[in-house]
mmCIF file of C-alpha atoms in Angstrom:
data_model
loop_
_atom_site.group_PDB
_atom_site.id
_atom_site.type_symbol
_atom_site.label_atom_id
_atom_site.label_comp_id
_atom_site.label_asym_id
_atom_site.label_seq_id
_atom_site.Cartn_x
_atom_site.Cartn_y
_atom_site.Cartn_z
ATOM 1 C CA MET A 1 72.935 81.840 90.799
ATOM 2 C CA VAL A 2 72.725 84.999 92.370
ATOM 3 C CA SER A 3 68.659 86.182 93.225
ATOM 4 C CA VAL A 4 68.092 90.138 94.409
ATOM 5 C CA ALA A 5 65.208 90.841 96.606
ATOM 6 C CA VAL A 6 63.900 94.688 97.443
ATOM 7 C CA ALA A 7 61.978 95.297 100.477
ATOM 8 C CA ALA A 8 61.216 98.667 101.932
ATOM 9 C CA GLY A 9 63.775 99.549 99.598
ATOM 10 C CA VAL A 10 66.691 97.650 101.018
ATOM 11 C CA LEU A 11 68.226 95.662 98.327
ATOM 12 C CA PHE A 12 69.294 92.074 99.679
ATOM 13 C CA VAL A 13 71.313 89.911 97.650
ATOM 14 C CA SER A 14 72.300 86.463 98.165
ATOM 15 C CA SER A 15 74.924 84.138 96.535
ATOM 16 C CA GLY A 16 76.845 81.423 97.534
ATOM 17 C CA GLY A 17 79.455 84.101 98.340
ATOM 18 C CA PRO A 18 81.830 85.706 96.270
ATOM 19 C CA SER A 19 84.715 84.012 95.042
ATOM 20 C CA GLU A 20 88.133 83.665 96.797
ATOM 21 C CA ALA A 21 89.723 85.156 94.422
ATOM 22 C CA SER A 22 87.512 88.485 94.701
ATOM 23 C CA ARG A 23 88.683 86.997 98.637
ATOM 24 C CA SER A 24 92.158 88.010 98.855
ATOM 25 C CA ALA A 25 92.131 90.609 95.709
ATOM 26 C CA ALA A 26 93.354 93.859 97.085
ATOM 27 C CA ALA A 27 90.868 96.621 97.303
ATOM 28 C CA THR A 28 91.561 99.719 95.430
ATOM 29 C CA THR A 29 88.083 101.009 94.048
ATOM 30 C CA THR A 30 87.592 104.302 96.093
ATOM 31 C CA THR A 31 84.311 104.529 98.125
ATOM 32 C CA THR A 32 81.498 107.863 97.197
ATOM 33 C CA ALA A 33 79.300 108.330 100.205
ATOM 34 C CA PRO A 34 75.450 107.687 98.567
ATOM 35 C CA LYS A 35 73.583 110.611 99.142
ATOM 36 C CA ALA A 36 72.129 110.443 102.673
ATOM 37 C CA THR A 37 69.919 112.652 104.415
ATOM 38 C CA THR A 38 73.125 113.665 107.195
ATOM 39 C CA THR A 39 75.177 116.514 108.621
ATOM 40 C CA THR A 40 77.630 115.179 107.886
ATOM 41 C CA THR A 41 79.922 116.378 105.345
ATOM 42 C CA LYS A 42 81.916 114.226 102.366
ATOM 43 C CA PRO A 43 85.784 114.558 102.957
ATOM 44 C CA ALA A 44 87.485 115.945 100.262
ATOM 45 C CA ALA A 45 90.122 113.424 99.140
ATOM 46 C CA THR A 46 89.096 109.772 99.724
ATOM 47 C CA THR A 47 91.659 108.110 97.324
ATOM 48 C CA THR A 48 93.238 104.846 98.077
ATOM 49 C CA THR A 49 96.782 105.067 98.675
ATOM 50 C CA THR A 50 99.759 103.186 96.957
ATOM 51 C CA LYS A 51 103.077 101.672 98.648
ATOM 52 C CA PRO A 52 104.668 104.898 100.200
ATOM 53 C CA LYS A 53 108.211 106.270 98.997
ATOM 54 C CA THR A 54 110.733 105.190 101.989
ATOM 55 C CA THR A 55 113.223 107.895 100.715
ATOM 56 C CA VAL A 56 113.793 112.063 99.100
ATOM 57 C CA THR A 57 115.185 111.593 96.477
ATOM 58 C CA THR A 58 114.291 115.202 94.998
ATOM 59 C CA LYS A 59 116.033 118.184 94.786
ATOM 60 C CA PRO A 60 119.271 118.822 97.331
ATOM 61 C CA VAL A 61 118.857 119.440 100.991
ATOM 62 C CA SER A 62 121.519 121.867 101.946
ATOM 63 C CA GLY A 63 122.152 121.965 106.012
ATOM 64 C CA VAL A 64 124.868 120.897 108.013
ATOM 65 C CA ALA A 65 126.160 117.182 106.791
ATOM 66 C CA VAL A 66 126.530 114.098 109.377
ATOM 67 C CA ARG A 67 128.458 111.069 108.229
ATOM 68 C CA PRO A 68 128.593 107.340 109.272
ATOM 69 C CA GLY A 69 130.449 107.233 112.703
ATOM 70 C CA GLU A 70 129.919 111.048 113.440
ATOM 71 C CA SER A 71 127.072 111.716 115.609
ATOM 72 C CA ILE A 72 124.421 112.779 115.135
ATOM 73 C CA GLN A 73 123.668 114.406 118.805
ATOM 74 C CA ALA A 74 126.949 116.719 119.129
ATOM 75 C CA ALA A 75 126.201 118.359 115.435
ATOM 76 C CA VAL A 76 122.996 119.145 117.080
ATOM 77 C CA ASP A 77 124.289 120.200 120.434
ATOM 78 C CA LYS A 78 126.745 122.451 118.861
ATOM 79 C CA HIS A 79 124.215 124.680 116.498
ATOM 80 C CA PRO A 80 121.237 126.659 117.053
ATOM 81 C CA ALA A 81 117.635 125.516 116.790
ATOM 82 C CA GLY A 82 115.822 125.572 113.656
ATOM 83 C CA THR A 83 119.108 124.482 112.227
ATOM 84 C CA THR A 84 119.044 121.287 109.286
ATOM 85 C CA PHE A 85 121.101 118.361 109.240
ATOM 86 C CA VAL A 86 121.336 116.131 106.247
ATOM 87 C CA ILE A 87 122.317 112.497 107.755
ATOM 88 C CA LYS A 88 124.444 111.105 104.875
ATOM 89 C CA SER A 89 124.243 107.849 103.483
ATOM 90 C CA GLY A 90 125.341 104.954 105.012
ATOM 91 C CA VAL A 91 124.346 103.355 108.178
ATOM 92 C CA HIS A 92 124.225 105.178 111.148
ATOM 93 C CA LYS A 93 124.441 102.575 114.575
ATOM 94 C CA ARG A 94 123.276 103.805 117.785
ATOM 95 C CA GLN A 95 121.801 106.964 117.559
ATOM 96 C CA SER A 96 119.579 109.405 119.486
ATOM 97 C CA VAL A 97 119.330 112.471 119.374
ATOM 98 C CA VAL A 98 117.081 114.870 120.866
ATOM 99 C CA ALA A 99 116.300 117.868 118.955
ATOM 100 C CA LYS A 100 115.971 121.370 118.958
ATOM 101 C CA SER A 101 113.057 123.076 118.214
ATOM 102 C CA GLY A 102 113.150 124.016 114.359
ATOM 103 C CA ASN A 103 115.633 121.114 113.337
ATOM 104 C CA THR A 104 115.268 119.284 110.443
ATOM 105 C CA PHE A 105 116.749 116.027 110.010
ATOM 106 C CA VAL A 106 116.795 115.137 105.810
ATOM 107 C CA GLY A 107 118.326 111.338 104.573
ATOM 108 C CA GLU A 108 120.093 111.167 101.398
ATOM 109 C CA ALA A 109 119.366 107.974 99.907
ATOM 110 C CA GLY A 110 120.264 105.031 101.780
ATOM 111 C CA ALA A 111 120.623 106.538 105.194
ATOM 112 C CA VAL A 112 120.090 104.251 107.856
ATOM 113 C CA LEU A 113 119.872 104.728 111.675
ATOM 114 C CA SER A 114 120.166 101.337 113.146
ATOM 115 C CA GLY A 115 119.984 101.399 116.616
ATOM 116 C CA GLU A 116 121.025 98.019 116.071
ATOM 117 C CA GLY A 117 119.426 95.867 119.130
ATOM 118 C CA VAL A 118 121.202 98.455 121.973
ATOM 119 C CA ALA A 119 120.170 101.920 121.131
ATOM 120 C CA VAL A 120 116.756 102.938 122.792
ATOM 121 C CA PHE A 121 114.710 105.039 120.591
ATOM 122 C CA ALA A 122 116.372 107.406 117.463
ATOM 123 C CA PHE A 123 114.825 110.759 117.816
ATOM 124 C CA ALA A 124 112.804 112.290 120.808
ATOM 125 C CA GLY A 125 111.442 115.649 122.149
ATOM 126 C CA LYS A 126 112.590 117.692 125.412
ATOM 127 C CA ASN A 127 109.919 120.255 124.838
ATOM 128 C CA TRP A 128 111.037 120.774 121.449
ATOM 129 C CA ASP A 129 108.295 121.675 118.855
ATOM 130 C CA ASN A 130 108.231 121.347 115.145
ATOM 131 C CA VAL A 131 110.915 118.888 113.798
ATOM 132 C CA THR A 132 111.015 117.323 110.882
ATOM 133 C CA ILE A 133 112.368 113.631 110.491
ATOM 134 C CA ARG A 134 112.459 113.298 106.553
ATOM 135 C CA GLY A 135 113.658 110.395 104.741
ATOM 136 C CA LEU A 136 115.679 108.422 106.717
ATOM 137 C CA VAL A 137 115.348 104.153 107.756
ATOM 138 C CA ILE A 138 114.165 103.804 110.986
ATOM 139 C CA GLU A 139 115.330 100.141 112.229
ATOM 140 C CA LYS A 140 116.582 98.553 115.034
ATOM 141 C CA TYR A 141 116.409 100.734 117.991
ATOM 142 C CA ALA A 142 115.533 98.821 121.412
ATOM 143 C CA SER A 143 112.625 100.678 122.383
ATOM 144 C CA PRO A 144 110.511 99.659 125.456
ATOM 145 C CA LEU A 145 106.382 98.499 125.007
ATOM 146 C CA GLN A 146 104.398 101.440 124.841
ATOM 147 C CA GLU A 147 107.348 103.498 123.820
ATOM 148 C CA GLY A 148 108.305 104.887 119.915
ATOM 149 C CA ALA A 149 111.387 104.587 118.322
ATOM 150 C CA VAL A 150 110.666 107.689 117.269
ATOM 151 C CA ARG A 151 108.967 109.610 120.239
ATOM 152 C CA GLY A 152 106.479 112.654 121.203
ATOM 153 C CA GLY A 153 105.791 113.639 124.581
ATOM 154 C CA GLY A 154 107.475 115.769 127.060
ATOM 155 C CA GLY A 155 105.682 119.033 125.251
ATOM 156 C CA SER A 156 106.874 118.247 121.667
ATOM 157 C CA THR A 157 104.772 119.551 119.205
ATOM 158 C CA GLY A 158 103.834 120.198 115.952
ATOM 159 C CA TRP A 159 106.752 117.291 113.851
ATOM 160 C CA LEU A 160 107.095 116.050 110.827
ATOM 161 C CA VAL A 161 107.636 112.964 110.535
ATOM 162 C CA GLU A 162 107.171 111.650 106.492
ATOM 163 C CA ASP A 163 108.598 109.718 104.005
ATOM 164 C CA ASN A 164 110.345 108.010 106.273
ATOM 165 C CA GLU A 165 110.242 103.608 106.440
ATOM 166 C CA ILE A 166 110.023 102.500 109.934
ATOM 167 C CA ARG A 167 110.913 98.864 110.677
ATOM 168 C CA TYR A 168 112.325 96.462 113.439
ATOM 169 C CA ASN A 169 111.973 97.874 116.128
ATOM 170 C CA GLN A 170 110.870 96.316 119.412
ATOM 171 C CA GLY A 171 108.241 98.357 121.017
ATOM 172 C CA ILE A 172 106.254 101.012 118.514
ATOM 173 C CA GLY A 173 107.693 101.574 115.364
ATOM 174 C CA LEU A 174 105.965 105.652 116.293
ATOM 175 C CA LYS A 175 104.285 107.233 118.703
ATOM 176 C CA SER A 176 103.422 110.381 117.751
ATOM 177 C CA SER A 177 101.878 113.730 119.771
ATOM 178 C CA THR A 178 100.393 116.888 120.009
ATOM 179 C CA GLY A 179 99.638 118.509 116.696
ATOM 180 C CA TRP A 180 102.244 115.960 114.872
ATOM 181 C CA ARG A 181 101.994 115.059 111.095
ATOM 182 C CA VAL A 182 102.905 111.340 110.505
ATOM 183 C CA VAL A 183 102.075 111.199 106.308
ATOM 184 C CA ASP A 184 103.679 108.661 103.584
ATOM 185 C CA ASN A 185 105.738 106.653 105.924
ATOM 186 C CA TYR A 186 106.166 102.928 105.504
ATOM 187 C CA ILE A 187 105.705 101.344 109.153
ATOM 188 C CA HIS A 188 106.859 97.426 109.126
ATOM 189 C CA HIS A 189 107.660 94.751 111.110
ATOM 190 C CA ASN A 190 107.683 96.671 114.236
ATOM 191 C CA HIS A 191 107.613 94.326 117.558
ATOM 192 C CA GLN A 192 104.484 95.425 119.894
ATOM 193 C CA MET A 193 102.647 98.203 116.747
ATOM 194 C CA GLY A 194 103.749 100.267 113.709
ATOM 195 C CA LEU A 195 101.801 103.391 115.253
ATOM 196 C CA GLY A 196 100.605 104.449 119.232
ATOM 197 C CA GLY A 197 99.714 108.387 120.508
ATOM 198 C CA ALA A 198 98.429 110.542 122.515
ATOM 199 C CA GLY A 199 97.025 114.725 122.076
ATOM 200 C CA SER A 200 95.509 116.661 120.265
ATOM 201 C CA ASP A 201 95.208 117.688 116.596
ATOM 202 C CA MET A 202 97.250 114.821 115.160
ATOM 203 C CA LEU A 203 96.499 113.763 111.006
ATOM 204 C CA ILE A 204 97.816 110.111 109.987
ATOM 205 C CA GLU A 205 97.756 110.134 106.390
ATOM 206 C CA GLY A 206 99.098 108.046 103.612
ATOM 207 C CA ASN A 207 101.249 106.320 105.467
ATOM 208 C CA GLU A 208 101.179 101.982 104.960
ATOM 209 C CA ILE A 209 101.446 99.917 108.118
ATOM 210 C CA ALA A 210 102.018 96.202 108.145
ATOM 211 C CA PHE A 211 102.928 93.186 109.631
ATOM 212 C CA ASN A 212 103.622 94.697 112.981
ATOM 213 C CA ASN A 213 103.330 92.314 115.797
ATOM 214 C CA TYR A 214 105.163 89.872 113.135
ATOM 215 C CA LEU A 215 107.039 87.716 115.751
ATOM 216 C CA LYS A 216 103.096 87.783 117.639
ATOM 217 C CA GLU A 217 104.800 88.073 120.528
ATOM 218 C CA VAL A 218 102.241 91.162 121.847
ATOM 219 C CA SER A 219 98.102 90.098 122.775
ATOM 220 C CA PRO A 220 96.636 91.819 120.329
ATOM 221 C CA GLY A 221 93.658 92.674 123.167
ATOM 222 C CA TRP A 222 96.497 93.997 124.607
ATOM 223 C CA GLY A 223 98.412 96.485 122.200
ATOM 224 C CA GLY A 224 99.995 94.361 119.362
ATOM 225 C CA GLY A 225 98.615 95.315 116.240
ATOM 226 C CA GLY A 226 98.810 98.047 113.657
ATOM 227 C CA SER A 227 97.927 100.881 115.214
ATOM 228 C CA LYS A 228 96.408 102.441 118.793
ATOM 229 C CA TRP A 229 95.967 105.890 119.811
ATOM 230 C CA VAL A 230 94.812 106.636 123.139
ATOM 231 C CA HIS A 231 93.846 110.049 125.123
ATOM 232 C CA SER A 232 93.889 112.299 121.805
ATOM 233 C CA THR A 233 91.078 115.303 120.504
ATOM 234 C CA ASN A 234 90.494 115.474 117.057
ATOM 235 C CA LEU A 235 92.368 112.646 115.647
ATOM 236 C CA VAL A 236 92.344 111.871 111.637
ATOM 237 C CA VAL A 237 93.211 108.725 110.631
ATOM 238 C CA ARG A 238 92.943 109.558 106.318
ATOM 239 C CA ASN A 239 94.109 107.887 103.425
ATOM 240 C CA ASN A 240 96.201 104.898 105.083
ATOM 241 C CA TYR A 241 96.825 101.571 103.907
ATOM 242 C CA SER A 242 97.107 98.913 107.279
ATOM 243 C CA HIS A 243 97.156 95.270 106.947
ATOM 244 C CA ASP A 244 98.231 92.159 107.033
ATOM 245 C CA ASN A 245 98.940 93.400 111.118
ATOM 246 C CA HIS A 246 98.949 90.668 113.931
ATOM 247 C CA GLY A 247 95.913 92.918 116.101
ATOM 248 C CA PRO A 248 93.474 95.250 114.966
ATOM 249 C CA GLY A 249 94.196 97.679 111.622
ATOM 250 C CA LEU A 250 93.321 100.841 112.590
ATOM 251 C CA TRP A 251 92.338 101.562 116.907
ATOM 252 C CA THR A 252 91.226 103.487 118.754
ATOM 253 C CA ASP A 253 91.626 102.556 122.716
ATOM 254 C CA GLY A 254 90.433 104.812 125.407
ATOM 255 C CA ASN A 255 89.837 108.493 125.479
ATOM 256 C CA ASN A 256 89.482 109.294 121.989
ATOM 257 C CA LEU A 257 87.349 112.529 120.971
ATOM 258 C CA ASN A 258 86.508 114.100 117.891
ATOM 259 C CA VAL A 259 88.142 111.073 115.686
ATOM 260 C CA VAL A 260 87.886 110.793 111.727
ATOM 261 C CA TYR A 261 88.714 107.719 109.962
ATOM 262 C CA GLU A 262 88.784 108.658 106.166
ATOM 263 C CA GLY A 263 89.743 107.043 103.078
ATOM 264 C CA ASN A 264 91.919 104.323 104.662
ATOM 265 C CA ARG A 265 92.871 100.889 103.395
ATOM 266 C CA VAL A 266 92.546 98.088 105.728
ATOM 267 C CA GLU A 267 93.074 95.147 104.616
ATOM 268 C CA ASN A 268 93.723 91.255 106.058
ATOM 269 C CA ASN A 269 94.493 92.324 109.524
ATOM 270 C CA LEU A 270 94.201 89.418 112.436
ATOM 271 C CA HIS A 271 91.785 91.666 114.890
ATOM 272 C CA ALA A 272 88.610 94.706 113.292
ATOM 273 C CA GLY A 273 89.846 96.288 110.704
ATOM 274 C CA ILE A 274 88.586 99.844 111.700
ATOM 275 C CA LYS A 275 87.848 99.679 115.768
ATOM 276 C CA HIS A 276 87.072 102.602 117.994
ATOM 277 C CA GLU A 277 86.568 101.689 121.547
ATOM 278 C CA VAL A 278 85.932 102.945 125.311
ATOM 279 C CA SER A 279 85.797 106.246 123.393
ATOM 280 C CA CYS A 280 83.973 109.586 122.427
ATOM 281 C CA ASP A 281 82.468 110.685 119.356
ATOM 282 C CA ALA A 282 83.868 110.062 116.130
ATOM 283 C CA VAL A 283 82.982 110.078 112.434
ATOM 284 C CA ILE A 284 84.822 106.834 110.154
ATOM 285 C CA ARG A 285 83.794 107.487 106.455
ATOM 286 C CA ASN A 286 84.820 106.348 102.750
ATOM 287 C CA ASN A 287 87.189 103.536 104.091
ATOM 288 C CA THR A 288 87.742 100.088 102.364
ATOM 289 C CA VAL A 289 87.348 97.548 104.728
ATOM 290 C CA VAL A 290 88.437 93.376 103.594
ATOM 291 C CA GLY A 291 89.859 90.055 104.696
ATOM 292 C CA ASN A 292 89.471 91.192 109.149
ATOM 293 C CA GLY A 293 89.297 89.617 112.204
ATOM 294 C CA PHE A 294 89.359 85.636 111.614
ATOM 295 C CA GLY A 295 91.801 86.097 114.616
ATOM 296 C CA ASN A 296 88.783 86.812 117.311
ATOM 297 C CA ASP A 297 85.549 84.841 116.476
ATOM 298 C CA GLY A 298 83.025 85.616 118.094
ATOM 299 C CA TRP A 299 80.584 87.948 119.674
ATOM 300 C CA ILE A 300 81.019 90.448 116.650
ATOM 301 C CA ALA A 301 84.535 91.466 117.593
ATOM 302 C CA GLY A 302 85.789 90.495 114.601
ATOM 303 C CA ALA A 303 84.026 92.845 112.489
ATOM 304 C CA GLY A 304 85.174 95.017 109.765
ATOM 305 C CA ILE A 305 84.608 97.635 111.597
ATOM 306 C CA LEU A 306 83.782 97.720 115.857
ATOM 307 C CA VAL A 307 82.754 100.277 118.047
ATOM 308 C CA ALA A 308 82.129 98.681 121.400
ATOM 309 C CA ASN A 309 81.084 101.166 124.432
ATOM 310 C CA SER A 310 81.422 103.999 122.493
ATOM 311 C CA PRO A 311 78.674 107.140 122.401
ATOM 312 C CA ASN A 312 77.670 109.565 119.691
ATOM 313 C CA VAL A 313 79.826 107.241 116.127
ATOM 314 C CA GLU A 314 78.655 107.470 112.665
ATOM 315 C CA VAL A 315 79.756 105.129 110.024
ATOM 316 C CA TYR A 316 78.780 105.875 106.390
ATOM 317 C CA GLY A 317 79.716 105.256 103.084
ATOM 318 C CA ASN A 318 82.565 102.513 103.518
ATOM 319 C CA VAL A 319 83.380 99.417 101.610
ATOM 320 C CA VAL A 320 83.196 96.474 104.401
ATOM 321 C CA ARG A 321 83.795 92.790 102.566
ATOM 322 C CA ASN A 322 84.563 89.545 103.362
ATOM 323 C CA ASN A 323 85.560 90.518 107.285
ATOM 324 C CA ASN A 324 84.803 87.749 109.877
ATOM 325 C CA ASP A 325 82.100 90.431 110.428
ATOM 326 C CA GLY A 326 81.018 92.830 109.010
ATOM 327 C CA ILE A 327 79.936 96.166 111.156
ATOM 328 C CA GLY A 328 79.295 95.559 114.609
ATOM 329 C CA GLY A 329 78.661 97.405 118.196
ATOM 330 C CA ILE A 330 79.466 96.223 121.604
ATOM 331 C CA HIS A 331 77.476 97.494 124.976
ATOM 332 C CA ALA A 332 79.189 96.156 127.647
ATOM 333 C CA ASP A 333 79.929 97.402 131.467
ATOM 334 C CA ARG A 334 82.924 98.643 131.712
ATOM 335 C CA SER A 335 85.244 101.273 134.232
ATOM 336 C CA PRO A 336 83.851 104.510 134.069
ATOM 337 C CA VAL A 337 86.258 107.545 132.248
ATOM 338 C CA LYS A 338 86.190 111.471 132.716
ATOM 339 C CA VAL A 339 85.533 112.365 128.644
ATOM 340 C CA CYS A 340 81.998 110.708 128.069
ATOM 341 C CA PRO A 341 79.321 107.940 129.261
ATOM 342 C CA LEU A 342 81.410 104.620 128.326
ATOM 343 C CA GLU A 343 77.493 103.379 126.378
ATOM 344 C CA LEU A 344 77.069 102.542 123.526
ATOM 345 C CA ARG A 345 74.539 105.190 122.446
ATOM 346 C CA ASN A 346 73.434 107.105 118.530
ATOM 347 C CA PHE A 347 75.752 104.327 117.188
ATOM 348 C CA TRP A 348 74.319 105.426 113.502
ATOM 349 C CA VAL A 349 74.831 102.846 110.381
ATOM 350 C CA HIS A 350 74.181 104.149 107.231
ATOM 351 C CA ASP A 351 74.822 104.141 103.110
ATOM 352 C CA ASN A 352 76.847 101.345 103.364
ATOM 353 C CA ILE A 353 78.178 98.328 100.995
ATOM 354 C CA ILE A 354 78.560 94.665 103.516
ATOM 355 C CA VAL A 355 79.462 91.836 101.798
ATOM 356 C CA MET A 356 79.224 89.083 103.878
ATOM 357 C CA ASN A 357 78.787 84.960 103.763
ATOM 358 C CA SER A 358 79.971 84.718 107.334
ATOM 359 C CA GLY A 359 79.176 86.378 111.072
ATOM 360 C CA HIS A 360 76.792 88.721 111.232
ATOM 361 C CA THR A 361 76.243 92.658 111.462
ATOM 362 C CA GLY A 362 74.247 94.657 114.218
ATOM 363 C CA ILE A 363 74.784 95.120 118.248
ATOM 364 C CA VAL A 364 74.460 92.553 120.859
ATOM 365 C CA THR A 365 75.313 93.457 124.684
ATOM 366 C CA ASN A 366 75.271 91.153 127.896
ATOM 367 C CA THR A 367 74.127 93.615 130.187
ATOM 368 C CA SER A 368 70.711 94.860 130.277
ATOM 369 C CA HIS A 369 70.796 98.869 129.124
ATOM 370 C CA PRO A 370 68.395 99.813 126.624
ATOM 371 C CA VAL A 371 70.664 99.476 123.891
ATOM 372 C CA PHE A 372 68.135 98.388 121.143
ATOM 373 C CA THR A 373 65.502 100.918 122.114
ATOM 374 C CA SER A 374 65.775 104.457 123.556
ATOM 375 C CA TRP A 375 69.201 104.923 123.043
ATOM 376 C CA GLY A 376 69.154 105.844 119.537
ATOM 377 C CA ASN A 377 70.859 103.284 117.950
ATOM 378 C CA ARG A 378 70.364 102.445 114.604
ATOM 379 C CA PHE A 379 70.716 101.128 110.961
ATOM 380 C CA ASP A 380 69.660 102.503 107.546
ATOM 381 C CA ARG A 381 70.096 102.183 104.138
ATOM 382 C CA ASN A 382 72.545 99.294 103.557
ATOM 383 C CA THR A 383 73.164 97.030 100.968
ATOM 384 C CA TYR A 384 74.260 93.403 101.537
ATOM 385 C CA THR A 385 75.653 91.186 99.626
ATOM 386 C CA LEU A 386 74.843 87.868 102.152
ATOM 387 C CA GLY A 387 75.181 83.876 101.526
ATOM 388 C CA SER A 388 72.176 82.032 103.154
ATOM 389 C CA GLY A 389 71.705 82.101 106.660
ATOM 390 C CA GLN A 390 70.897 84.656 109.304
ATOM 391 C CA TYR A 391 73.675 87.129 109.283
ATOM 392 C CA TYR A 392 72.364 89.775 111.681
ATOM 393 C CA LYS A 393 72.504 90.785 115.591
ATOM 394 C CA TRP A 394 69.820 92.786 117.502
ATOM 395 C CA ASN A 395 68.529 91.507 120.644
ATOM 396 C CA GLY A 396 69.387 87.265 119.417
ATOM 397 C CA GLU A 397 70.269 87.095 115.580
ATOM 398 C CA ARG A 398 67.828 87.789 113.614
ATOM 399 C CA SER A 399 67.047 86.680 109.874
ATOM 400 C CA THR A 400 66.870 89.252 107.595
ATOM 401 C CA SER A 401 62.916 89.733 107.729
ATOM 402 C CA GLU A 402 63.736 89.452 111.634
ATOM 403 C CA TRP A 403 65.978 92.344 110.945
ATOM 404 C CA LYS A 404 63.917 94.789 109.361
ATOM 405 C CA ASN A 405 60.694 94.189 111.829
ATOM 406 C CA ALA A 406 63.061 95.355 114.480
ATOM 407 C CA GLY A 407 62.954 98.717 112.322
ATOM 408 C CA GLN A 408 66.032 97.827 110.833
ATOM 409 C CA ASP A 409 67.634 99.337 107.693
ATOM 410 C CA PRO A 410 63.763 100.388 106.617
ATOM 411 C CA ASN A 411 65.070 102.254 103.425
#
């Protein structure tokens, strides 16, 4: 039996909970933001993603051929900046390449760069810009924790990394930097996490990020899981499929400003699905977030979408279904940083679809700060499908009527 109650314009649906089949099925529905009186603009692209291609097999590319057994670095050193290199089919062992500006590296079908557990990185920059890496399998590099098999830094900006398969590397699969575009890669089974990085104006789009930290070697609370970006400005994370990572699915942690998460599909990650922590302004919109957070019980930390000690975050148009918790905000005492006050202020959660048969939606704090009064945190126009029980946190655990009496979801 399903009963539906409408109170003050909010739809509350009570049932015995969705079936196990619906919980485990892949979410393929594109979420559209409901009408809302908000100044935020709906994104143009919000479709969910399928598994990206891992190699490029379309039109041939002309360039300097590098065959297995030949040194890619020697070829780079021999030719000027802007040269295109065609990495021929086969296994290229223990290759570490410091590129020049404008270099393009394109893999033929079956081209594999293998670090064999010895070489520390596949590609790195050293003040070289606008490098393209496409169509390669990059695997088994001995990158240390917090470093990528493909890595930015060193003043290397504007790289394009697309249509690669990046797998079984010991640290981070790919660590991006300023102006990087990371597009349509399959990034899986890396020992720490799939993606990371720092810098401004990074675009992370259309990637599949899966099964990272699969050996459970790295604490998810410290830095294991699908992805984590730090010290970024104007980061866009769009239309990715992040699933089955041992940690958070998509995570910004520390001094990130003006982040947009949109159109992502985030499923079955051990910790929170989308997590914005000790950072600043963000928009989290039109994502589908299912089955996350069951390795992080208590204090709403297993939320499908979690915002912790971060001001000016708007969350809308998302489908958040059958996670350990729904949509959560946390305010705790944290060390100060330079970018913005680490406070849960202006947390604006509206026009989402939230399905819960366990856990809570709302805000928790262990401080005496005015989180529930003058800091502008609020929920409205959300639609809930709930089991029986108390599913809200607002200065304590609340029933539906107590949640509304506290001024939440009045419409």
